[in-house]
Amino acid sequence: MSGWNLRLRQVPAMRVDLRGITPSALAELSAAQVEQLPVGHGNELIALAELFDIAPGNEEGVLRLEGNLERFDRIGWQMDAGRIRIEGHAGHYAGGCMRGGELRIEGRAGLLAACEMAGGTIDVKGDVGDFAASTLPGSMDGMRGGTFVVHGNAGERFGDRMRRGTALVHGGAGAFLGSRMVAGTIAVGGNVGAHAGYGMRRGSIVFAEARAALPEGTRPAPTFVPNRAATPVFWALLARDLARHGGLFSDLPMRRIERHLGDLSADGKGELVVCL
Amino acid sequence: MTDSSSVQRNGVVIDATFAEAFPMKATRIVITAHTPEWARHAAVSATGFATSVIACGCEAGIERELGPHETPDGRPGVNVLIFSMSGKELGKQLERRVGQCVLTCPTTAVFAGLPRTAGGDVAALGKNLRFFGDGWQISKVIDGVRYWRVPVMDGEFVAQEDTPVVKAVGGGNLLLLARDTDGALAAAEAAVAAMKRLPNVVMPFPGGVVRSGSKVGSRYANLNASTNDAFCPSLVGLVPHSELASKGGAHAGIGCVMEIVIDGLTEGDVAAAMRVGMQAAIGIGPAGGLLRISAGNYGGKLGPFHFHLHKLLGVGDGP
C-alpha cells in the first residue's frame, strides 16, 4: 500500500463528495488511475485530478490532503484501513461510517463528523459541527465503535443515539449532548449546553471540568437522580483510559466523582459523571 | 521407579526417577479489593476445595499478591491460577467460584490475568455472572475490553467479560521422604516457600503439601485413584512393591513422606518450580530429617510430561 499526496488547486464552486477516496481504494492504483477517479461535484462527476495536484506520498498507507477542504464532504467515508491526514479543514460527514484506520484533521470539521463511526480513530484538532458522533437521518444508532477525539468545541446533538465507542471533546459542547444515547462513553472538558443526556438509555457522559454540581443545562432535569454509591473500580478503569488523551482529562484518575443516573424517562441506566 | 543410579546431594538421596504430569487447561484471574485483606478473603474462598481434579473439578491456588500499581484498577489484588482437565470444566468451575466467592465478597472486582491472543480460547468471567444484576447490569467497553458492572449492596461488582484459557501442565510433583513428621514437614515447607516465589505455578493442596499421595486406580471399582501404597511407611513389609522396603541406606528409617504437587502454565514453569523446591529441600538435609527425594510416576501412562529429577538438578541426562 503506497501513500498519496493530494494538494487542492482551488476551492471548487460547489460541494464535492469524496466518498471512495480512501487509502485502501487508492493503494493498488497507478497515478493515472488515481487522477481519473470520479468524484461528485454538485450534480455531476468530475475527475479527481480536476481538483487536486496528485503525487505519490512518502508515507506508506497515508493519504495526505492539503488545502481548505470545507466544501469536501464524506472524507474517509466507510474507510477501513490506512491513514488520512487533512492539513486544513474538512467538510460534512468526515469519517462517517468509518470502520478502521485513522483520520486526522488539522483544522475543523463540518456537520455529522464521525456519524455512525464503527471503528478506528478520528482526531480533529479544531471544532466539529452539529450531530458529530451521531446518527444519519433515519438510522437507529449513532457512533458504534472506535475513538473520536475533538480538540476544539462540538456543536449540538453530539453523540445523538451513540451506541458504543469513546468520544472526547476537549472543549465545550452544545445542547442535547449525548441525547438518546444508547451506550458508550462521551467525555467533555468544557461547558455544555442544556439538556445533556436527554433521553439517554445507557452510557456515560463525563464532565471533566472541575465543578461542584452538574452543568447548568442539566441541573434542573428531573429525570436524573443523584447516586452516592462508591464506584471506584469503574472510575479507575475509565479515568485511566481517558487520561491518555491529556489536557483536562490527564488528572481524572486522581479526582473524585459525583454520578447522576438516568434518563429515567428512557431506561435509567445511563450516568452523568461530574468530576469534582 | 528407582534404580541403583541414585545420586546424593547434601546427604539426601535423589532417586533416578521422574514426575509424570499431564496436560490441563488454565487461566489466571486477578481479584482486587479495597484492601489486601478482602482480596485475600475472596481468593482464599475461590480457591477452596480446589486441591485435585480427582474430585474437585479444578486445581487452584493463589499465585501471588499484587500491589496497587500492578492491578487494572489500582487497588491491591491477588493473582489466582485455576487449572482443569478441559476448557469446558474450567469455565464451569470459574463461573461457580467467581460467582460464589468473588461476587459475594465485599468491594471485590475480577479481571483476566493472561494476555489475550487472537483466536485463543476464553472462559466467561462476567459474561454470565452479569445476570445477577437482574436487568440493572450494564456493560462498559474500555480500551476494547468489555467489563460488566453489576449493582450490589456496596456499590457495584465489576467483572471483565472473559478470561483467556491456555494449555497448561498439571501434576508435577516431588516426594519428600523423611525420617519423621517434623523432618518431612520442614522439608516440604522449605520447598513450598521456595516454589511460591516463582511465577506461573501453584501448589494447590493445603499449605502446598499433600500427605495422601495417590496412585492411578484402586481395587474398588468406583474409585479411580487410591493411596500411593508404595510410599506409605505404614505399609512397609505389607506391600510387596513398597518403595520404602528395607534395602538399606536411605531406604531405611523413612517414617514419613510428603508430596508437593505443582501445576504450571508451561512445562518450563513446572520444571523450574520442581528444581527450586528440590534445592530448598536438599538444604534441609539429613540433619533436618530429609533422607530422600523421589517423584510419582505411573509408568508413563498418566501423561506426556516427564520431569526427571536428575536432569532438573543437572546430573547427567537423567534416566
CSV table of N, CA and C in Angstrom, one decimal, chain B residues 44 58 62 82 89 91 102 183 191 196 206 230 278 308:
chain,number,residue,atom,x,y,z
B,44,VAL,N,-8.9,-16.8,48.7
B,44,VAL,CA,-8.9,-18.0,49.5
B,44,VAL,C,-10.2,-18.8,49.4
B,58,CYS,N,-11.4,-28.8,39.7
B,58,CYS,CA,-10.3,-28.0,39.3
B,58,CYS,C,-9.2,-28.0,40.4
B,62,ILE,N,-3.5,-19.6,45.0
B,62,ILE,CA,-3.0,-18.2,45.0
B,62,ILE,C,-1.6,-18.1,44.5
B,82,ILE,N,-6.1,-21.1,38.0
B,82,ILE,CA,-7.1,-22.2,38.1
B,82,ILE,C,-6.8,-23.2,36.9
B,89,GLU,N,-14.9,-27.6,31.6
B,89,GLU,CA,-14.9,-27.8,33.0
B,89,GLU,C,-14.3,-26.5,33.7
B,91,GLY,N,-14.4,-23.5,32.6
B,91,GLY,CA,-15.4,-22.4,32.5
B,91,GLY,C,-16.5,-22.6,33.6
B,102,VAL,N,-16.2,-14.5,44.8
B,102,VAL,CA,-15.7,-13.1,44.5
B,102,VAL,C,-16.8,-12.1,44.4
B,183,GLY,N,10.7,-33.8,60.2
B,183,GLY,CA,11.6,-33.6,59.1
B,183,GLY,C,10.9,-33.5,57.8
B,191,ALA,N,10.4,-26.3,50.7
B,191,ALA,CA,10.3,-26.4,49.2
B,191,ALA,C,9.1,-25.5,48.7
B,196,LYS,N,6.9,-20.9,45.8
B,196,LYS,CA,5.9,-19.8,45.8
B,196,LYS,C,6.6,-18.5,45.3
B,206,PRO,N,-3.5,-28.1,50.6
B,206,PRO,CA,-3.4,-27.3,51.8
B,206,PRO,C,-1.9,-27.0,52.2
B,230,ALA,N,2.9,-47.7,47.7
B,230,ALA,CA,4.4,-47.9,47.6
B,230,ALA,C,5.2,-46.9,48.5
B,278,MET,N,13.3,-28.7,45.1
B,278,MET,CA,14.3,-29.8,45.5
B,278,MET,C,15.5,-29.1,46.1
B,308,HIS,N,12.4,-35.4,35.0
B,308,HIS,CA,13.4,-36.3,35.5
B,308,HIS,C,14.2,-35.5,36.6
